[in-house]
Coordinates of C-alpha atoms in Angstrom, one line a residue:
X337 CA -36.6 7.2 -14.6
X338 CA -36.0 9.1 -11.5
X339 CA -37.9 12.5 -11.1
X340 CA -36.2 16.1 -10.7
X341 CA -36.1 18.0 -7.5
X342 CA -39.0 20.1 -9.0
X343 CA -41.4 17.2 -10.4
X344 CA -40.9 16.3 -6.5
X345 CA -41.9 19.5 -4.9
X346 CA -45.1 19.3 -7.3
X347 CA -45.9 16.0 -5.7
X348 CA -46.3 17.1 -2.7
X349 CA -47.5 20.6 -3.0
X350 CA -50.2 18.6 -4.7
X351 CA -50.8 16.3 -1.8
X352 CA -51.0 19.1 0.5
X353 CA -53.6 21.1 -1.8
X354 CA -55.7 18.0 -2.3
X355 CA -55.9 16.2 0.8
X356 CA -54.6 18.8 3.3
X357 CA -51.3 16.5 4.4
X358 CA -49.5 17.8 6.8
X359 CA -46.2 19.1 5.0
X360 CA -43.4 18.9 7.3
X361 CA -44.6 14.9 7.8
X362 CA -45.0 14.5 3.9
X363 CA -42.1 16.5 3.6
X364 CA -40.2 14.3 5.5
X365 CA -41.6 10.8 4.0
X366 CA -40.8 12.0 0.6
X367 CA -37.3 12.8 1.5
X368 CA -37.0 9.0 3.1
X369 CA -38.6 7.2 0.1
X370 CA -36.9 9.3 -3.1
X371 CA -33.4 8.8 -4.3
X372 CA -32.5 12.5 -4.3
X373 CA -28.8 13.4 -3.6
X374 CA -28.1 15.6 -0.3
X375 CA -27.6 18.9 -2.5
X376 CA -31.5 18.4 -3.6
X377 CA -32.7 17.9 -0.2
X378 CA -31.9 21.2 0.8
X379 CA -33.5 22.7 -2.2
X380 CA -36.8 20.2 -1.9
X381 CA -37.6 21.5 1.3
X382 CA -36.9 25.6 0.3
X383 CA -39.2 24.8 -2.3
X384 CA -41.8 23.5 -0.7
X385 CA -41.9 25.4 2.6
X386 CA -41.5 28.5 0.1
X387 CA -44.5 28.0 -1.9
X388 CA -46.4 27.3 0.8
X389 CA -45.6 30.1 3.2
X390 CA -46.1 32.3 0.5
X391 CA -49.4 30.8 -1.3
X392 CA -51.6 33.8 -1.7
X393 CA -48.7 36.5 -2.9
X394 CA -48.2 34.1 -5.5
X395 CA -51.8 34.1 -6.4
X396 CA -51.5 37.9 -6.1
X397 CA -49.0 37.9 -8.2
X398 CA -50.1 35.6 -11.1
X399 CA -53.6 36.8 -11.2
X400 CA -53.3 39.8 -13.9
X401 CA -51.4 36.8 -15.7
X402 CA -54.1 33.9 -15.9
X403 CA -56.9 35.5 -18.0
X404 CA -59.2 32.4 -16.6
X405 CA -58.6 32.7 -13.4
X406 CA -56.4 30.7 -11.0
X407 CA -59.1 28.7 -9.5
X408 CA -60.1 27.0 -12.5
X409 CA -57.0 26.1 -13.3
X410 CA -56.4 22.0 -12.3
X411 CA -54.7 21.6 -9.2
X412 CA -51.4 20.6 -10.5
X413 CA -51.2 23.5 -12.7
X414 CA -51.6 25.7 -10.1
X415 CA -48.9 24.1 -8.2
X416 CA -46.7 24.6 -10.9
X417 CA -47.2 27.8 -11.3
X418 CA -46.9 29.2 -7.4
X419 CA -43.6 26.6 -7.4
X420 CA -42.1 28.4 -10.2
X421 CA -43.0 32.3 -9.3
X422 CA -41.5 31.4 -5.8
X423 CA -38.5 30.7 -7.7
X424 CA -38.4 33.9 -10.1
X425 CA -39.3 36.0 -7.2
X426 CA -37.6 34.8 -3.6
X427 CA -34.8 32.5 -5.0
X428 CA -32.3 34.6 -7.0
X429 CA -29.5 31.9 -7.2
X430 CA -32.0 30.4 -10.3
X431 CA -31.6 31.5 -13.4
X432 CA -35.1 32.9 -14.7
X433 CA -34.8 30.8 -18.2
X434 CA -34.5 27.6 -15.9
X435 CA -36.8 27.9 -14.0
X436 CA -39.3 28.5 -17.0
X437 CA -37.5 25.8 -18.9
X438 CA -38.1 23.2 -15.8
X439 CA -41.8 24.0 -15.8
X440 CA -42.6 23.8 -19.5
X441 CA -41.0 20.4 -19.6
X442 CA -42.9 19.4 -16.3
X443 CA -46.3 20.6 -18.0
X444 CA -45.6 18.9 -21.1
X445 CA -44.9 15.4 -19.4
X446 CA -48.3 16.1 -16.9
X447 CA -50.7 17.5 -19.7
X448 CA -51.2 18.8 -23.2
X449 CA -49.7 20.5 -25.5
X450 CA -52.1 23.8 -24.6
X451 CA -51.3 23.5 -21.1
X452 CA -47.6 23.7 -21.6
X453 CA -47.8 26.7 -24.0
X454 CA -50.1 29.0 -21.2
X455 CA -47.5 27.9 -18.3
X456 CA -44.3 29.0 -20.8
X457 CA -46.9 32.4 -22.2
X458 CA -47.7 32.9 -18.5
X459 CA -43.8 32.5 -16.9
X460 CA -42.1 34.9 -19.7
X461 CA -44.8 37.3 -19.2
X462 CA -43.9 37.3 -15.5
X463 CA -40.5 37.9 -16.5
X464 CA -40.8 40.4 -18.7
X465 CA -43.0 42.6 -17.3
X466 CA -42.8 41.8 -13.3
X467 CA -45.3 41.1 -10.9
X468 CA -47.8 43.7 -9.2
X469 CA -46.5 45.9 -6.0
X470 CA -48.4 45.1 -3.5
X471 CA -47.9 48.5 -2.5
X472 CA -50.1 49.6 -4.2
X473 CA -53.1 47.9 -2.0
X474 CA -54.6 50.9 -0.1
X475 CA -56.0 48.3 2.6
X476 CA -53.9 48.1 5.3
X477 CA -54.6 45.2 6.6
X478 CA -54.9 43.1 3.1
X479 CA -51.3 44.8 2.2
X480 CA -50.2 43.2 5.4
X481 CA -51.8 40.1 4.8
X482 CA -50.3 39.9 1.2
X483 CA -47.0 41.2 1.8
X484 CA -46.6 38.3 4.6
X485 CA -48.7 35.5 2.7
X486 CA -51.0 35.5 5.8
X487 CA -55.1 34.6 5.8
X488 CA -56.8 38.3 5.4
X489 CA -58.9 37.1 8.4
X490 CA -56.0 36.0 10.6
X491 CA -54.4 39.2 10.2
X492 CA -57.5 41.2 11.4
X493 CA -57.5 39.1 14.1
X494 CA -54.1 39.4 15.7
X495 CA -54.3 43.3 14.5
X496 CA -57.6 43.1 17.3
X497 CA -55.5 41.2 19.8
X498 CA -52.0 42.6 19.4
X499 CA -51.9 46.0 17.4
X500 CA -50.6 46.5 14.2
X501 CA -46.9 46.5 14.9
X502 CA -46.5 42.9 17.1
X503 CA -48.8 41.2 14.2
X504 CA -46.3 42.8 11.7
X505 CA -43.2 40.9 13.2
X506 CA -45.2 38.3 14.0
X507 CA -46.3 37.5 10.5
X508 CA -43.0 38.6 9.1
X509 CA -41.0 36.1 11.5
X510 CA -43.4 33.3 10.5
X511 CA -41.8 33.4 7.1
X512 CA -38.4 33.1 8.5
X513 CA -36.8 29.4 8.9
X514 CA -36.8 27.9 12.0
X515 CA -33.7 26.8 14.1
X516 CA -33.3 23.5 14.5
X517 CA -33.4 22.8 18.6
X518 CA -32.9 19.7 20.6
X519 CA -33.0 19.0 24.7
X520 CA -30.7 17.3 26.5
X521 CA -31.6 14.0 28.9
X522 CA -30.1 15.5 31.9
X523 CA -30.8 12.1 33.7
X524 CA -27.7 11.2 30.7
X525 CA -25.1 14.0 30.5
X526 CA -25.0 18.0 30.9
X527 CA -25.1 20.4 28.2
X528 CA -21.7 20.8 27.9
X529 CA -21.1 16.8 27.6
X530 CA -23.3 16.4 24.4
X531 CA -21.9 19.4 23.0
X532 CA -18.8 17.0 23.1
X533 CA -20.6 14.1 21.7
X534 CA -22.2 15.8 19.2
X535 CA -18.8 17.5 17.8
X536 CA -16.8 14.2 17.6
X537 CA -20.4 13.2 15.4
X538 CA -19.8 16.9 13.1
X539 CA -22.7 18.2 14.6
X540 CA -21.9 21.9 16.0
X541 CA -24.2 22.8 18.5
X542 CA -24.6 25.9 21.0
X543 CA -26.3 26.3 24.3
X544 CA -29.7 28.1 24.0
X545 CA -31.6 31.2 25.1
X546 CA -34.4 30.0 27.0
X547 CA -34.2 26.4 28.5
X548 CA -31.2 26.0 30.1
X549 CA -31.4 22.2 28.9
X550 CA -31.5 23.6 25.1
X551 CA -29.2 23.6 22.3
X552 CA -29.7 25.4 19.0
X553 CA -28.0 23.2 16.2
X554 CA -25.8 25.2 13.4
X555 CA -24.8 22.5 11.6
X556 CA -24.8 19.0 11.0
X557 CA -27.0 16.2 11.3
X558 CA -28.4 16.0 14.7
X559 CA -30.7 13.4 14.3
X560 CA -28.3 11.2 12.6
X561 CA -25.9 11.3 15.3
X562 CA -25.1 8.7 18.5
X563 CA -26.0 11.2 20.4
X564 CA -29.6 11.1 19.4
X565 CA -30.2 7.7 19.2
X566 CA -28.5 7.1 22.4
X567 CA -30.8 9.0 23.6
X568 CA -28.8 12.1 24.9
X569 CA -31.0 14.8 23.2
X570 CA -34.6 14.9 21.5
X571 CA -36.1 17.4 19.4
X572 CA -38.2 20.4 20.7
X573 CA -38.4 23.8 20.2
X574 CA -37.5 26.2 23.3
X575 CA -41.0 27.8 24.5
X576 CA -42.2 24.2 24.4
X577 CA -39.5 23.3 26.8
X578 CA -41.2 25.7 29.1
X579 CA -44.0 24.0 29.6
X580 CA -42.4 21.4 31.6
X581 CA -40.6 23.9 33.6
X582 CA -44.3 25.5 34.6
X583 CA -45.2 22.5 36.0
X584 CA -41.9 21.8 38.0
X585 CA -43.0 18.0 38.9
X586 CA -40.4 16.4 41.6
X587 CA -38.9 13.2 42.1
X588 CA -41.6 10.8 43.3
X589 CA -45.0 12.7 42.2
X590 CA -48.0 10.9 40.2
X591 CA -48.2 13.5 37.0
X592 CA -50.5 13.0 34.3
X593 CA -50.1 14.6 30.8
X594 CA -53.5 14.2 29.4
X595 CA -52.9 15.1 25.7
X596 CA -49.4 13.7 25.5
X597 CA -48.4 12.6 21.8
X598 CA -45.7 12.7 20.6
X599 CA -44.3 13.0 23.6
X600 CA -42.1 15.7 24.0
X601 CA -43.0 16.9 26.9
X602 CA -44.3 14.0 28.7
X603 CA -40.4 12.3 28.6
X604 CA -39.1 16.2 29.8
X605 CA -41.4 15.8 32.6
X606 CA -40.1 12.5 33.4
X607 CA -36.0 13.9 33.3
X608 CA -36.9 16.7 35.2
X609 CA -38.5 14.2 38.1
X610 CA -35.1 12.3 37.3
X611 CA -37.1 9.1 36.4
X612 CA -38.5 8.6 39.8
X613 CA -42.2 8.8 40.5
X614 CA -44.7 8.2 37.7
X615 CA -45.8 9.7 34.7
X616 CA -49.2 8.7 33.0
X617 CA -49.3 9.8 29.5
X618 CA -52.6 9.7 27.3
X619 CA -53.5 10.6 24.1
X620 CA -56.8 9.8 21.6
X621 CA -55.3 7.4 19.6
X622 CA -53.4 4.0 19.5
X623 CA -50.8 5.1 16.3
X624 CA -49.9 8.2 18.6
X625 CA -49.4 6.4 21.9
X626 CA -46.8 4.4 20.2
X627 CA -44.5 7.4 19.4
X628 CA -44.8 8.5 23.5
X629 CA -43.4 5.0 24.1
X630 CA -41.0 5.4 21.1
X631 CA -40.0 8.6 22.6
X632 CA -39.8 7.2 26.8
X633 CA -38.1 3.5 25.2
X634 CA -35.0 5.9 23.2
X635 CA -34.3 8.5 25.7
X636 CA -34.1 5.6 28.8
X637 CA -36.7 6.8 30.7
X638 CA -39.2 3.7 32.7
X639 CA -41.6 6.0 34.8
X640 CA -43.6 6.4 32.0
X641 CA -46.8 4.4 31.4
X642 CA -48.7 5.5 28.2
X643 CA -52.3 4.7 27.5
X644 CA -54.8 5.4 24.6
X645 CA -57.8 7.4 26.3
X646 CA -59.9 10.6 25.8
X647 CA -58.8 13.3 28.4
X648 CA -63.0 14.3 28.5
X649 CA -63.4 10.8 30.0
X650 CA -60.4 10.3 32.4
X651 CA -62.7 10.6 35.5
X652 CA -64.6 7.7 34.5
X653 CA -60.7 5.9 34.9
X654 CA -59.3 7.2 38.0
X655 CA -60.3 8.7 42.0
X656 CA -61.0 12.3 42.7
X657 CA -57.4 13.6 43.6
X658 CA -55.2 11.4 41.9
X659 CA -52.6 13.2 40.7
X660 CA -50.1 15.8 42.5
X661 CA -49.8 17.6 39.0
X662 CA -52.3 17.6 35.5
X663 CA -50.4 18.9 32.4
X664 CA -53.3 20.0 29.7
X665 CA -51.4 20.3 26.6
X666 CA -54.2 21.1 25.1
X667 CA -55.4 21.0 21.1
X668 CA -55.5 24.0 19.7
X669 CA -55.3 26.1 16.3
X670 CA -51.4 26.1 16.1
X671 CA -51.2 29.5 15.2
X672 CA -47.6 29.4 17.1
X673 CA -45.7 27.4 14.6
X674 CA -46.9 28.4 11.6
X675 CA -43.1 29.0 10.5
X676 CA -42.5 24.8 11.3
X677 CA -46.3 23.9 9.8
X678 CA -47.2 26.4 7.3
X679 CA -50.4 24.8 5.8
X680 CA -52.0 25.5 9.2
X681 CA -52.2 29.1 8.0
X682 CA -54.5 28.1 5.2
X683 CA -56.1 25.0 6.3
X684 CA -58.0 26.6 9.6
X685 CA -60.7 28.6 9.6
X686 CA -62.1 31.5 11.7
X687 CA -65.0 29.3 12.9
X688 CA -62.5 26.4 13.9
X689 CA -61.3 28.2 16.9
X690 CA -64.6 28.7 18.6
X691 CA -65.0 24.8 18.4
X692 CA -61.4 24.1 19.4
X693 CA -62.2 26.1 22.3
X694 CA -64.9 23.8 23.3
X695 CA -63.0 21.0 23.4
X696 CA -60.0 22.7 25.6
X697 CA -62.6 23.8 27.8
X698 CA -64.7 20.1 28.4
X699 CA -60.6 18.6 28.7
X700 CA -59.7 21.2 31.9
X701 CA -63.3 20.6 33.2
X702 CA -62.8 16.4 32.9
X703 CA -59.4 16.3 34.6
X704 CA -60.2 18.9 37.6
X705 CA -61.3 16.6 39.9
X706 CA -58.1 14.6 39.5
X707 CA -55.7 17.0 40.9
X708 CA -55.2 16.6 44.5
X709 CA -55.5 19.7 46.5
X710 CA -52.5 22.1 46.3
X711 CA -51.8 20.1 43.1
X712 CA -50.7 22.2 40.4
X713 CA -52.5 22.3 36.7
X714 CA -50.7 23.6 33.8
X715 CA -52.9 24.4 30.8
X716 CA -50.8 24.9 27.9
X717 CA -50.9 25.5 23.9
X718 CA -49.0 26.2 20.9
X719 CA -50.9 29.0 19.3
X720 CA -50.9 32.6 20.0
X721 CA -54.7 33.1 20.0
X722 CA -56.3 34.8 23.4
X723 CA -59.8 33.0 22.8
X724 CA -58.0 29.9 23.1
X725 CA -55.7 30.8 25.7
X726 CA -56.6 34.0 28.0
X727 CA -60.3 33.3 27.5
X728 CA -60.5 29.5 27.8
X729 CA -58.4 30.0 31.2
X730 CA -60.3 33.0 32.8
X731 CA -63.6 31.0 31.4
X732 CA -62.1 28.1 33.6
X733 CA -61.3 29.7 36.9
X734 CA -64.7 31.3 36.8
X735 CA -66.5 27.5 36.8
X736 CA -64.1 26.4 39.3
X737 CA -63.3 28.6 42.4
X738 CA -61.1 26.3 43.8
X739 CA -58.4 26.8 41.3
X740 CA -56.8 30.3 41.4
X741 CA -53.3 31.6 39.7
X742 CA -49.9 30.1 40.5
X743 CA -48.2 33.3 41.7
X744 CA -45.0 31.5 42.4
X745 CA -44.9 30.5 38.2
X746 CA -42.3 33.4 37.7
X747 CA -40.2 31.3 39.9
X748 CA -39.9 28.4 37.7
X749 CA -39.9 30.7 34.2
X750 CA -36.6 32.4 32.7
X751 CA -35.8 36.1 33.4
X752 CA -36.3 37.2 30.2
X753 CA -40.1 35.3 30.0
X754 CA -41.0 37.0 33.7
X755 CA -39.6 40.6 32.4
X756 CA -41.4 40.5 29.2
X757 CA -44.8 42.4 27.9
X758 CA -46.6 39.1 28.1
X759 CA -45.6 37.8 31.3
X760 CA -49.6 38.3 33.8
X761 CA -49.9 36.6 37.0
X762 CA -49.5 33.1 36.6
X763 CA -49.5 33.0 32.7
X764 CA -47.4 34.5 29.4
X765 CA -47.8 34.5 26.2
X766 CA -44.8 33.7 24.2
X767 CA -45.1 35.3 20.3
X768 CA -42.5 33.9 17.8
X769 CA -40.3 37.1 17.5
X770 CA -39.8 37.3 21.0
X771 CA -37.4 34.9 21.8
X772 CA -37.2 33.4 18.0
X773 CA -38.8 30.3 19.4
X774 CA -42.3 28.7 18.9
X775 CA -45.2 31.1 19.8
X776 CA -46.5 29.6 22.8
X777 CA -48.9 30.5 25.8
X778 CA -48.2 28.7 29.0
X779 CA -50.9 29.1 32.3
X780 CA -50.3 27.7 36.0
X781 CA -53.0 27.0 38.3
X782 CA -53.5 25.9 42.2
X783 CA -56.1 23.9 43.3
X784 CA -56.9 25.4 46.6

């Protein structure tokens, strides 16, 4: 027998407590592999996304409720609990009785007869007497970080970094969904041709707000069209697109993206250089080499060669001055899309970024000596963090005297990025409700 929508979500919520999968990929290969109808899909990924995002309000909000405490409660229980008060709180298309009904019968099929009577004593309670108002925390910084379902830590942090009002919106627009945004091959078609294409497929799309080879999907089934497996589009967010605008690589240049997978922005490199010159893309590992080529194979694109190498070890592969232009998209914390990959929220620690930090510095010092001189190095990362992007460039330029700031990088950004807040010489920092894109922080450098 088939399972429910809900029996589902616990699967993988489980998964994702247990073994710290990555949800948006387990998200996805539960959706391939189950037998769910299209309706369910929808409401599989709310749920799961939900719980997630909002993991410790729902603690919050089911501690006065669980006289043993949540944490000794068996994982799946506790899963089943969050997944259900994510329900009677945020979803109020549910009926309260079934959602309570759903989870008793869930409890009853997973464990014991006691286990099913404390999840139906613990739900009606819920509804009966409501949760706790978080209002009521005098802390200003743990009311933030409960009323946004953000790490206590993380909070402080951007609070440090930001102010109180930018980490608000920032935490508050990582809870919001994110739009769905492809780029066009322009070596294919313009934006205003796979706009066509992707009508005739019942896909509506609009131009976007930042790349001006975007489109922002509002309906439809993009990735299911011709138009994506022709290779006419790919998926990335719009700040990401940026990055290979920074780097503004021409027809017939030698570019190397040292940290390449999946891809993304090694094949918009390649379009932008109009598939002429050459593009070596490397990445750690085999598996993730694969999906560059995957990637270069669809979208038509032959001036990329891919190879499975460790960016700290490229000098031992190649001459001093090899390359006209180094893209360092480096490994970082993601703090930048937690909206797209919530579990990084919860996963990473405070101490993680320190080490990450190591690691992007060793990468920028390895693949120095490979830019030729006027060469331009883009470091780049998808979190929001100034240790790892500020500090790790500033840390960087002080080592190297020969690289200084790309002053001519407002040149190759949008308006709206140059006129912003964040926008220094030769660097920005993109947060997510600026633009409602990706948080992002993108640095140029010239190597004198």
């Amino acid at each position: 027998m088939s399972k429910n929508v809900r029996e589902v979500a616990v699967d993988v919520l489980l998964q994702i407590e247990k073994n710290q999968a990555y949800s948006n990929l387990l998200l996805n290969q539960t959706i391939n592999k189950s037998n769910l109808d299209r309706r369910d899909i929808g409401l599989l990924t709310e749920l799961v996304y939900g719980t997630i995002q909002r993991r410790d309000t729902l603690d919050y909000f089911l501690a006065p409720f669980v006289k043993k405490g949540i944490d000794k409660l068996e994982d799946w229980v506790k899963v089943l609990l969050r997944l259900s008060v994510y329900q009677l709180v945020y979803l109020d298309r549910i009926p309260d009785r079934a959602v309570v009904h759903e989870a008793v019968t869930i409890a009853k099929k997973r464990g014991h007869k006691g286990i099913s009577g404390m999840v139906n004593g613990v739900l009606r309670s819920i509804g009966r007497e409501g949760v706790p108002d978080i209002k009521d925390e005098k802390d200003p910084i743990k009311r933030l970080a409960l009323e946004t379902s953000h790490p206590e830590w993380l909070v402080a942090r951007w609070v440090k970094q930001f102010g109180e009002e930018d980490t608000r919106l920032m935490c508050e627009e990582n809870l919001v969904s994110p739009a769905v945004t492809v780029r066009v091959n322009q070596t294919k078609a313009t934006r205003e041709e796979v706009i066509s294409m992707l009508e005739a497929d019942g896909v509506a799309a609009v131009k976007g707000e930042l790349s001006e080879d975007a489109l922002i999907i509002k309906s439809g089934q993009v990735f299911e069209s011709k138009a994506f497996k022709q290779g006419y589009v790919t998926a990335q967010d719009e700040s990401s697109m940026l990055v290979g605008r920074a780097l503004g690589a021409n027809s017939g240049e030698r570019v190397a993206d040292v940290c390449a997978a999946p891809g993304g922005k090694t094949t918009h490199i390649a379009e932008q250089m109009n598939n002429e010159g050459s593009v070596l893309a490397f990445d750690l590992h085999d598996h993730k080499v694969k999906l560059i080529r995957g990637q270069a194979a669809r979208l038509d694109l032959s001036i990329i060669d891919t190879q499975a190498a460790d960016a700290r070890k490229l000098a031992e592969k190649f001459e001093p001055e090899s390359f006209d232009r180094i893209l360092v998209d480096a490994p970082c914390s993601g703090f930048g899309v937690i909206k797209r990959k919530p579990d990084i929220k919860w996963a990473k620690k405070e101490a993680d970024i320190k080490a990450i930090q190591s690691i992007q510095q060793a990468i920028l010092n390895a693949v120095a000596p490979l830019l030729k001189k006027d060469g331009t190095l883009v470091y780049s990362t998808c979190t929001v963090d100034k240790d790892e992007n500020e500090e790790t460039v500033e840390a960087f330029l002080a080592e190297h005297p020969s690289f200084v700031k790309d002053e001519d990088l407002k040149n190759r950004l949008p308006k709206q990025v140059v006129d912003s807040k964040r926008f220094k010489s030769g660097m920005v920092t993109i947060l997510p409700q600026d633009f409602n894109s990706d948080g992002f922080f993108i640095s140029s450098l010239v190597k004198q």
